[in-house]
Amino acid sequence: MTEKDVPGIRKYDAPAGGWGALRATAKAISDQMAAPEAAITLYRTNKPEGFDCPGCAWPDRHHTSTFQFCENGAKAVTWEATKKRVTPEFFASNSVSSLLEWTDYQLEDQGRLTNPMAYNAEKDIYEAVGWDEAFRRIGQILRDQPDPNMVEFYTSGRASNEAAFLYQIFAREYGTNNFPDCSNMCHEATSVGLPKSIGIGKGTVSLDDFDTCELIIAIGHNPGTNHPRMMGTLHEVARRGAPIIVLNPLRERALERFADPQDALEMATFGATEIASSYLQPRIGGDAAALKGIMKALLEMEAEQGEAAGILDREFIEGHTNGFDAFAEDLRATSWAGIVAESGLPEEELRKVAQAYAKSNATIVTYGMGVTQHSTGTRNVQQIANLLLLRGNFGKPGAGICPLRGHSNVQGDRSVGITEKPSAGMIDRIEQRFGFRAPSQHGHDAVAAMQAIIDGRSRVLICLGGNLGVALPDADACFAGMRRLELSVHIATKLNRSHLLVGKNTFILPCLGRTEQDIQSTGPQAVTVEDSMSMVHASRGKLKPASEELRSEPAIVAGMASATLPASRVRWMEMLADYDLIRDAIEAVFPEFLDYNARIRIPGGFRLPLPPTERIWPTASGKAEFLRFSGVAEDPRPADEAVLKLATIRSHDQYNTTIYSLDDRYRGVFGRRDVVFMNEEDMNDRGIQQGDRIRIRTALDNEGDRILENVIAVSYKISRGSVATYYPEGNCLIPLNYIDPTSGTPSYKSVPVHITLA
Ligand SMILES: Nc1nc2c(c(=O)[nH]1)N[C@H]1C(S)=C(S)[C@@H](COP(=O)(O)OP(=O)(O)OC[C@H]3O[C@@H](n4cnc5c(=O)[nH]c(N)nc54)[C@H](O)[C@@H]3O)O[C@H]1N2
Ligand SMILES: Nc1nc2c(c(=O)[nH]1)N[C@H]1C(S)=C(S)[C@@H](COP(=O)(O)OP(=O)(O)OC[C@H]3O[C@@H](n4cnc5c(=O)[nH]c(N)nc54)[C@H](O)[C@@H]3O)O[C@H]1N2
Ligand SMILES: [Mo]
C-alpha cells in the first residue's frame, strides 16, 4: 500500500510526556488564562491546602508534593479557570437553534457560565433569571409531578461528597431512587462485579503497593492521556526493572515509551524510558479469552511441575476462596484453539505471560474502559479478580486490583449514596438521622433513565454536572427524548450540547468549580473527594469565582430542595452554612466516615476501610469467589467474517465530551477528529488506503441504518479485526440497549461494524 500524504496525519515518533507535554501545557495556559493567575492556580493543585485536581482520580502521594506535573491536569484546571465568559448578553445574541449548529468544542470554549438562565421557548433564547425565581419554578414543577419516579437525578463524577450527599438526600426525600450517574457508563462493571468476587466494588491497592510490586499487568487503559499522573508511577516501576505487561489492541505511545517531565536528566538528554516490557495486542473484546488462556497455562504449569512448585498459591486458595474446583474444571475444558481465535493472541505469548506471572510474588492488575465497556464487562472484571486470586494477590504488599476510575470524585459520589439500589442499612440510617423513610424500590441507572425519558415515562431530568445526552449511546434517540422533557435543570460550569436539548422548561444553573473559593455564611468552606485508591481528602478552592452570581453545588441543591419540599425534615440552610455539618450527617449515614471532620484536617486525609486488604471478604460466603466465565466470546459475534469490532475511545486533547483541541498527538493526528484507526491488512482486504473516505455501518440485527460517514481511514498499529474511532462522534453507531446486561454499562468498546469505501 502506498502512503498517501493526508492532511493532519503524520507519524509521531517522540516518547509520550517529555517536551511535547510541556509545550502543550504552556499552550493550554496561554490560551485560557492570564499568566500570573495561572501559575498560582496550578501551584495549588493537589497540595494539602489547595484543591483536588479535577482531571482524574489517580491519587497523590501524601498530597504534599509541589505541583505534580501533568499536562491533562493543567488542561482541566486552565479550562475551568479560563478568563472567557458566557454571559446573558451572549445568550441574548445567540438563539438555541443557532448554538446547536456549533461544535462541542466551540460551545465549551466560550468559557464559564455566569448567571442562572431560563429558556424562553417563544424567543428560542436563554434569559437571565434570579436564583429564587428559578428555584421556585423548579420546585413547583417537581411538586406537580404525578409520581416522583418520573424524575431522574443524574450525577457526573466531579461533584464533591458534600454536594452528592445533599443531592441524594433531596431526591430520596422527594421520593425516588432514580440515580443515573456517569459511573453507569464507566466502572459499573467494577462496582457490580467485584463485590461478588472479593466483597467490595473498589480497587484494593494503594500508591505504596507500586513501590514493591514485582509485576504490573495493564489492561485496556491509556494512562498517557487519561491518567497522566499515573505515568510517573509506571516510569518508576519500569526504572526499577519490574516488568509491565500491557494488553491493548492499540499501540499507545505512553505505554511504549515515556519521558518524565519531572526527570531533569531525561528531559535534558531527550531520553525516555521503555514502559511495557511486553505489549500484547489482543483483538477488541479478546480480553476474557486472553485471561482464560493465561490462567489455563498456569494450571498446566502446576500440573507439570507439581503443587510444591508454588505456581498457584494453594494455601490462599484453600483458606480464602470458594469455587476453585469448578472454575479450574472450566479452564481445563476450554480449548486453546478457542482462546487463540477469540483473543487473537498466540498461545505462546499467553504462556509467557503466565510464566512472568508465576515468577512474581506481588502482582498488580490495572484496568480501564477497555475491560468494562463490553457486553461482558462485569464478567471481564471478575476474570481479573480470578487471575489475582490464583496467586493470592490480595491482602499482601505490592499486590492487588487497580481499576482506573474516571472522574475525580466518581468513587466518592457512590460512597455517599449516589446509587439506584440503596441498601436497607442506608435507608434505616437516613431515617434515624433525618426522620423520613427513603424509598427502597430500585430506581433507574443511566441507560434506564434515558430509555424512560425516550418513552415518556420520565418527564423531568436534573443534572448535577455532565453532558448526559452526548455521553450516552444513540445520540439521535437521546436528543429527541430530552426535547420532550417537561423540565430539565443543568447545574454546570460550562455550556454544552445537553443544555441546548431544551424541553418545555429548561434551566442552566451555574456553579463554582473546584478551583474557586466557596464562602458560606460561616466562612470559607472545604469540600471532600475520594480518589481511586479510597483516600478521602479535603479540597479548597482558591480563585475568585468566575462571576458573583455563581453558587456552590451544595447551595444549589439546598436551594432546589427547600423550594421543592416546604415540609422537609432536613435543615438544608443550616447544613449549607457550615459544611462540617454535612460531613457529620454523612458520617451518621455512612459509618465508615468515622471522625470525618477530624480526619480530613490531617494533610493527605484518610483511607476508607477496604476489608480485602486484610483478607477479610464481605461476600455472602465470607470467602473470595472464583467466578466462571463460560466460553470465550465476549460479545455477540456475527457470523459474517467481514464484520470488524469498533471501540470508541478518547483522544489526547479531550476530557470526555469536552474537546480541548482537535489534536491527538501521540496517535499522530493533528487538527481533525474525523478518523478511524484500522489495521493495514483489514484496509487492504477492503481496498482502502490511508486517507480514503469510508463509511461505518453497525452490524447488529435491525440496526442497519446506524451509519457514520465523512470519516477517513488511518493506518494504525491496531490488532486485526479491530477498529477505533473517537467518542462522542462514534456514539451514533451504538444502540442504547447494547449493554452489559449485568451492570447496564453500554458496550462502547465493541460495536460490530461493516466498513466500506464511501
Ligand atoms: N485527559 C483525560 N483524562 C480522563 C478522561 C478524558 O476524557 N480525558 N476521562 C476520564 C474518565 S471519565 C475515564 S472513565 C477514564 C478513561 O480512561 P481509559 O480507560 O484509559 O479510557 P479510553 O480512552 O476510553 O480507553 C482506554 C483504552 O482501551 C483500549 N481498548 C479498547 N478496546 C479494548 C479491548 O477490547 N481490550 C483492551 N484490553 N483494551 C481495549 C483502547 O485502545 C484505549 O487505549 O479517564 C479519565 N481521565
Ligand atoms: N462512545 C463512548 N461514550 C462514552 C464513553 C466512551 O468511552 N465511549 N465513556 C463514558 C464515560 S467513562 C463517562 S464517565 C461518561 C461521561 O459523561 P459525563 O460525566 O456526563 O460528561 P462530561 O463530558 O464529563 O461532562 C462535562 C460537563 O460537565 C460540566 N462540569 C465540569 N466541571 C463541573 C463541576 O465542577 N461541576 C458541575 N456541576 N459541572 C461541571 C461542564 O458543564 C461540562 O460541559 O461518558 C461515557 N460515554
Ligand atoms: Mo468515566
mmCIF file of N, CA, C and O and ligand atoms in Angstrom, residues 55-56 72 186 219-222 225-227 247-250 252 284-285 287 368-370 374 406-407 647 649-650 654-656 749, ligand 1:
data_model
loop_
_atom_site.group_PDB
_atom_site.id
_atom_site.type_symbol
_atom_site.label_atom_id
_atom_site.label_comp_id
_atom_site.label_asym_id
_atom_site.label_seq_id
_atom_site.Cartn_x
_atom_site.Cartn_y
_atom_site.Cartn_z
ATOM 1 N N GLY A 55 -8.863 16.688 37.100
ATOM 2 C CA GLY A 55 -8.527 15.930 35.902
ATOM 3 C C GLY A 55 -8.814 14.440 35.980
ATOM 4 O O GLY A 55 -9.448 13.879 35.101
ATOM 5 N N CYS A 56 -8.330 13.778 37.027
ATOM 6 C CA CYS A 56 -8.633 12.356 37.115
ATOM 7 C C CYS A 56 -8.562 11.926 38.572
ATOM 8 O O CYS A 56 -8.288 12.718 39.460
ATOM 9 N N ASN A 72 -2.560 16.954 31.274
ATOM 10 C CA ASN A 72 -4.016 16.969 31.209
ATOM 11 C C ASN A 72 -4.654 17.544 32.460
ATOM 12 O O ASN A 72 -5.734 18.121 32.399
ATOM 13 N N CYS A 186 -19.288 3.689 32.912
ATOM 14 C CA CYS A 186 -17.844 3.739 33.142
ATOM 15 C C CYS A 186 -17.363 2.496 33.881
ATOM 16 O O CYS A 186 -17.057 1.484 33.267
ATOM 17 N N ILE A 219 -4.337 -3.542 31.557
ATOM 18 C CA ILE A 219 -5.297 -3.996 30.554
ATOM 19 C C ILE A 219 -6.290 -2.895 30.197
ATOM 20 O O ILE A 219 -7.001 -2.378 31.074
ATOM 21 N N GLY A 220 -6.317 -2.529 28.914
ATOM 22 C CA GLY A 220 -7.411 -1.682 28.435
ATOM 23 C C GLY A 220 -7.486 -0.313 29.066
ATOM 24 O O GLY A 220 -8.572 0.137 29.430
ATOM 25 N N HIS A 221 -6.360 0.360 29.205
ATOM 26 C CA HIS A 221 -6.415 1.776 29.605
ATOM 27 C C HIS A 221 -5.234 2.509 29.017
ATOM 28 O O HIS A 221 -4.228 1.910 28.664
ATOM 29 N N ASN A 222 -5.378 3.817 28.923
ATOM 30 C CA ASN A 222 -4.415 4.641 28.194
ATOM 31 C C ASN A 222 -3.935 5.782 29.082
ATOM 32 O O ASN A 222 -4.353 6.928 28.933
ATOM 33 N N THR A 225 -2.722 9.557 28.352
ATOM 34 C CA THR A 225 -3.737 10.555 28.090
ATOM 35 C C THR A 225 -4.684 10.724 29.271
ATOM 36 O O THR A 225 -4.955 11.831 29.706
ATOM 37 N N ASN A 226 -5.174 9.624 29.804
ATOM 38 C CA ASN A 226 -6.297 9.712 30.733
ATOM 39 C C ASN A 226 -5.910 9.726 32.213
ATOM 40 O O ASN A 226 -6.704 10.162 33.039
ATOM 41 N N HIS A 227 -4.743 9.244 32.524
ATOM 42 C CA HIS A 227 -4.269 9.290 33.917
ATOM 43 C C HIS A 227 -2.785 9.635 33.909
ATOM 44 O O HIS A 227 -1.952 8.839 34.357
ATOM 45 N N LEU A 247 -1.880 -5.243 27.824
ATOM 46 C CA LEU A 247 -2.827 -5.840 26.876
ATOM 47 C C LEU A 247 -3.694 -4.720 26.329
ATOM 48 O O LEU A 247 -4.524 -4.159 27.055
ATOM 49 N N ASN A 248 -3.503 -4.390 25.092
ATOM 50 C CA ASN A 248 -4.274 -3.313 24.481
ATOM 51 C C ASN A 248 -4.260 -3.501 22.970
ATOM 52 O O ASN A 248 -3.195 -3.673 22.383
ATOM 53 N N PRO A 249 -5.423 -3.505 22.328
ATOM 54 C CA PRO A 249 -5.460 -3.718 20.874
ATOM 55 C C PRO A 249 -4.721 -2.626 20.104
ATOM 56 O O PRO A 249 -4.254 -2.865 18.998
ATOM 57 N N LEU A 250 -4.644 -1.428 20.699
ATOM 58 C CA LEU A 250 -3.930 -0.340 20.035
ATOM 59 C C LEU A 250 -2.560 -0.155 20.680
ATOM 60 O O LEU A 250 -2.428 -0.276 21.898
ATOM 61 N N GLU A 252 -0.360 2.234 22.267
ATOM 62 C CA GLU A 252 -0.477 3.567 22.857
ATOM 63 C C GLU A 252 0.924 4.017 23.242
ATOM 64 O O GLU A 252 1.625 3.336 23.990
ATOM 65 N N ILE A 284 -10.076 -6.530 19.880
ATOM 66 C CA ILE A 284 -11.067 -5.871 20.730
ATOM 67 C C ILE A 284 -12.044 -6.935 21.208
ATOM 68 O O ILE A 284 -12.514 -7.758 20.412
ATOM 69 N N GLY A 285 -12.312 -6.946 22.497
ATOM 70 C CA GLY A 285 -13.204 -7.968 23.049
ATOM 71 C C GLY A 285 -12.521 -9.313 23.251
ATOM 72 O O GLY A 285 -13.194 -10.318 23.441
ATOM 73 N N ASP A 287 -10.205 -9.921 25.698
ATOM 74 C CA ASP A 287 -9.527 -9.985 26.996
ATOM 75 C C ASP A 287 -9.926 -11.189 27.833
ATOM 76 O O ASP A 287 -9.075 -11.805 28.477
ATOM 77 N N GLY A 368 -8.985 -0.424 32.698
ATOM 78 C CA GLY A 368 -9.864 0.715 32.425
ATOM 79 C C GLY A 368 -11.011 0.323 31.521
ATOM 80 O O GLY A 368 -11.491 -0.818 31.524
ATOM 81 N N MET A 369 -11.400 1.291 30.699
ATOM 82 C CA MET A 369 -12.616 1.152 29.900
ATOM 83 C C MET A 369 -12.517 0.049 28.842
ATOM 84 O O MET A 369 -13.529 -0.436 28.359
ATOM 85 N N GLY A 370 -11.279 -0.314 28.477
ATOM 86 C CA GLY A 370 -11.125 -1.404 27.518
ATOM 87 C C GLY A 370 -11.624 -2.735 28.075
ATOM 88 O O GLY A 370 -11.861 -3.684 27.331
ATOM 89 N N HIS A 374 -17.915 -3.468 27.656
ATOM 90 C CA HIS A 374 -18.233 -4.598 26.769
ATOM 91 C C HIS A 374 -19.489 -5.280 27.280
ATOM 92 O O HIS A 374 -19.819 -5.160 28.463
ATOM 93 N N GLY A 406 -12.667 7.120 36.541
ATOM 94 C CA GLY A 406 -12.761 8.215 35.582
ATOM 95 C C GLY A 406 -12.727 9.552 36.263
ATOM 96 O O GLY A 406 -11.673 10.059 36.645
ATOM 97 N N HIS A 407 -13.889 10.134 36.460
ATOM 98 C CA HIS A 407 -13.994 11.452 37.059
ATOM 99 C C HIS A 407 -13.340 11.465 38.430
ATOM 100 O O HIS A 407 -13.331 10.464 39.152
ATOM 101 N N ALA A 647 -14.074 0.116 18.689
ATOM 102 C CA ALA A 647 -14.028 0.724 20.029
ATOM 103 C C ALA A 647 -14.105 2.237 19.874
ATOM 104 O O ALA A 647 -13.466 2.803 18.987
ATOM 105 N N ILE A 649 -13.047 5.628 21.582
ATOM 106 C CA ILE A 649 -12.014 5.964 22.578
ATOM 107 C C ILE A 649 -11.795 7.473 22.673
ATOM 108 O O ILE A 649 -12.307 8.242 21.859
ATOM 109 N N ARG A 650 -11.010 7.862 23.673
ATOM 110 C CA ARG A 650 -10.709 9.274 23.896
ATOM 111 C C ARG A 650 -9.458 9.690 23.127
ATOM 112 O O ARG A 650 -8.489 8.932 23.061
ATOM 113 N N GLN A 654 -8.983 15.706 24.822
ATOM 114 C CA GLN A 654 -10.387 15.808 25.186
ATOM 115 C C GLN A 654 -10.547 15.361 26.618
ATOM 116 O O GLN A 654 -9.740 14.593 27.133
ATOM 117 N N TYR A 655 -11.575 15.882 27.258
ATOM 118 C CA TYR A 655 -11.986 15.334 28.545
ATOM 119 C C TYR A 655 -13.433 14.899 28.391
ATOM 120 O O TYR A 655 -14.348 15.713 28.429
ATOM 121 N N ASN A 656 -13.637 13.629 28.171
ATOM 122 C CA ASN A 656 -14.979 13.108 27.887
ATOM 123 C C ASN A 656 -15.600 13.921 26.757
ATOM 124 O O ASN A 656 -15.012 14.020 25.690
ATOM 125 N N LYS A 749 -17.116 -0.161 23.681
ATOM 126 C CA LYS A 749 -15.822 -0.590 23.150
ATOM 127 C C LYS A 749 -15.921 -1.822 22.262
ATOM 128 O O LYS A 749 -14.896 -2.401 21.942
HETATM 129 N N1 LIG B 1 -7.394 13.679 29.713
HETATM 130 C C1 LIG B 1 -8.445 12.930 30.033
HETATM 131 N N2 LIG B 1 -8.443 12.251 31.186
HETATM 132 C C2 LIG B 1 -9.511 11.472 31.518
HETATM 133 C C3 LIG B 1 -10.665 11.412 30.696
HETATM 134 C C4 LIG B 1 -10.619 12.104 29.452
HETATM 135 O O1 LIG B 1 -11.550 12.015 28.627
HETATM 136 N N3 LIG B 1 -9.508 12.862 29.167
HETATM 137 N N4 LIG B 1 -11.775 10.701 31.077
HETATM 138 C C5 LIG B 1 -11.848 10.246 32.461
HETATM 139 C C6 LIG B 1 -12.816 9.150 32.553
HETATM 140 S S1 LIG B 1 -14.454 9.509 32.893
HETATM 141 C C7 LIG B 1 -12.427 7.856 32.432
HETATM 142 S S2 LIG B 1 -13.561 6.602 32.606
HETATM 143 C C8 LIG B 1 -11.036 7.494 32.235
HETATM 144 C C9 LIG B 1 -10.915 6.630 30.953
HETATM 145 O O2 LIG B 1 -9.634 6.192 30.763
HETATM 146 P P1 LIG B 1 -9.329 4.927 29.804
HETATM 147 O O3 LIG B 1 -9.871 3.699 30.423
HETATM 148 O O4 LIG B 1 -7.870 4.960 29.505
HETATM 149 O O5 LIG B 1 -10.271 5.301 28.511
HETATM 150 P P2 LIG B 1 -10.392 5.158 26.922
HETATM 151 O O6 LIG B 1 -9.616 6.183 26.227
HETATM 152 O O7 LIG B 1 -11.845 5.182 26.626
HETATM 153 O O8 LIG B 1 -9.904 3.713 26.504
HETATM 154 C C10 LIG B 1 -8.828 3.096 27.036
HETATM 155 C C11 LIG B 1 -8.112 2.092 26.200
HETATM 156 O O9 LIG B 1 -8.909 0.942 25.978
HETATM 157 C C12 LIG B 1 -8.350 0.304 24.840
HETATM 158 N N5 LIG B 1 -9.306 -0.710 24.386
HETATM 159 C C13 LIG B 1 -10.377 -0.588 23.569
HETATM 160 N N6 LIG B 1 -10.998 -1.777 23.426
HETATM 161 C C14 LIG B 1 -10.310 -2.679 24.160
HETATM 162 C C15 LIG B 1 -10.436 -4.084 24.406
HETATM 163 O O10 LIG B 1 -11.337 -4.755 23.933
HETATM 164 N N7 LIG B 1 -9.489 -4.655 25.214
HETATM 165 C C16 LIG B 1 -8.467 -3.956 25.754
HETATM 166 N N8 LIG B 1 -7.587 -4.603 26.510
HETATM 167 N N9 LIG B 1 -8.313 -2.649 25.516
HETATM 168 C C17 LIG B 1 -9.229 -2.020 24.753
HETATM 169 C C18 LIG B 1 -8.098 1.443 23.906
HETATM 170 O O11 LIG B 1 -7.140 1.101 22.940
HETATM 171 C C19 LIG B 1 -7.597 2.534 24.847
HETATM 172 O O12 LIG B 1 -6.200 2.542 24.918
HETATM 173 O O13 LIG B 1 -10.184 8.617 32.087
HETATM 174 C C20 LIG B 1 -10.480 9.746 32.911
HETATM 175 N N10 LIG B 1 -9.439 10.733 32.654
#
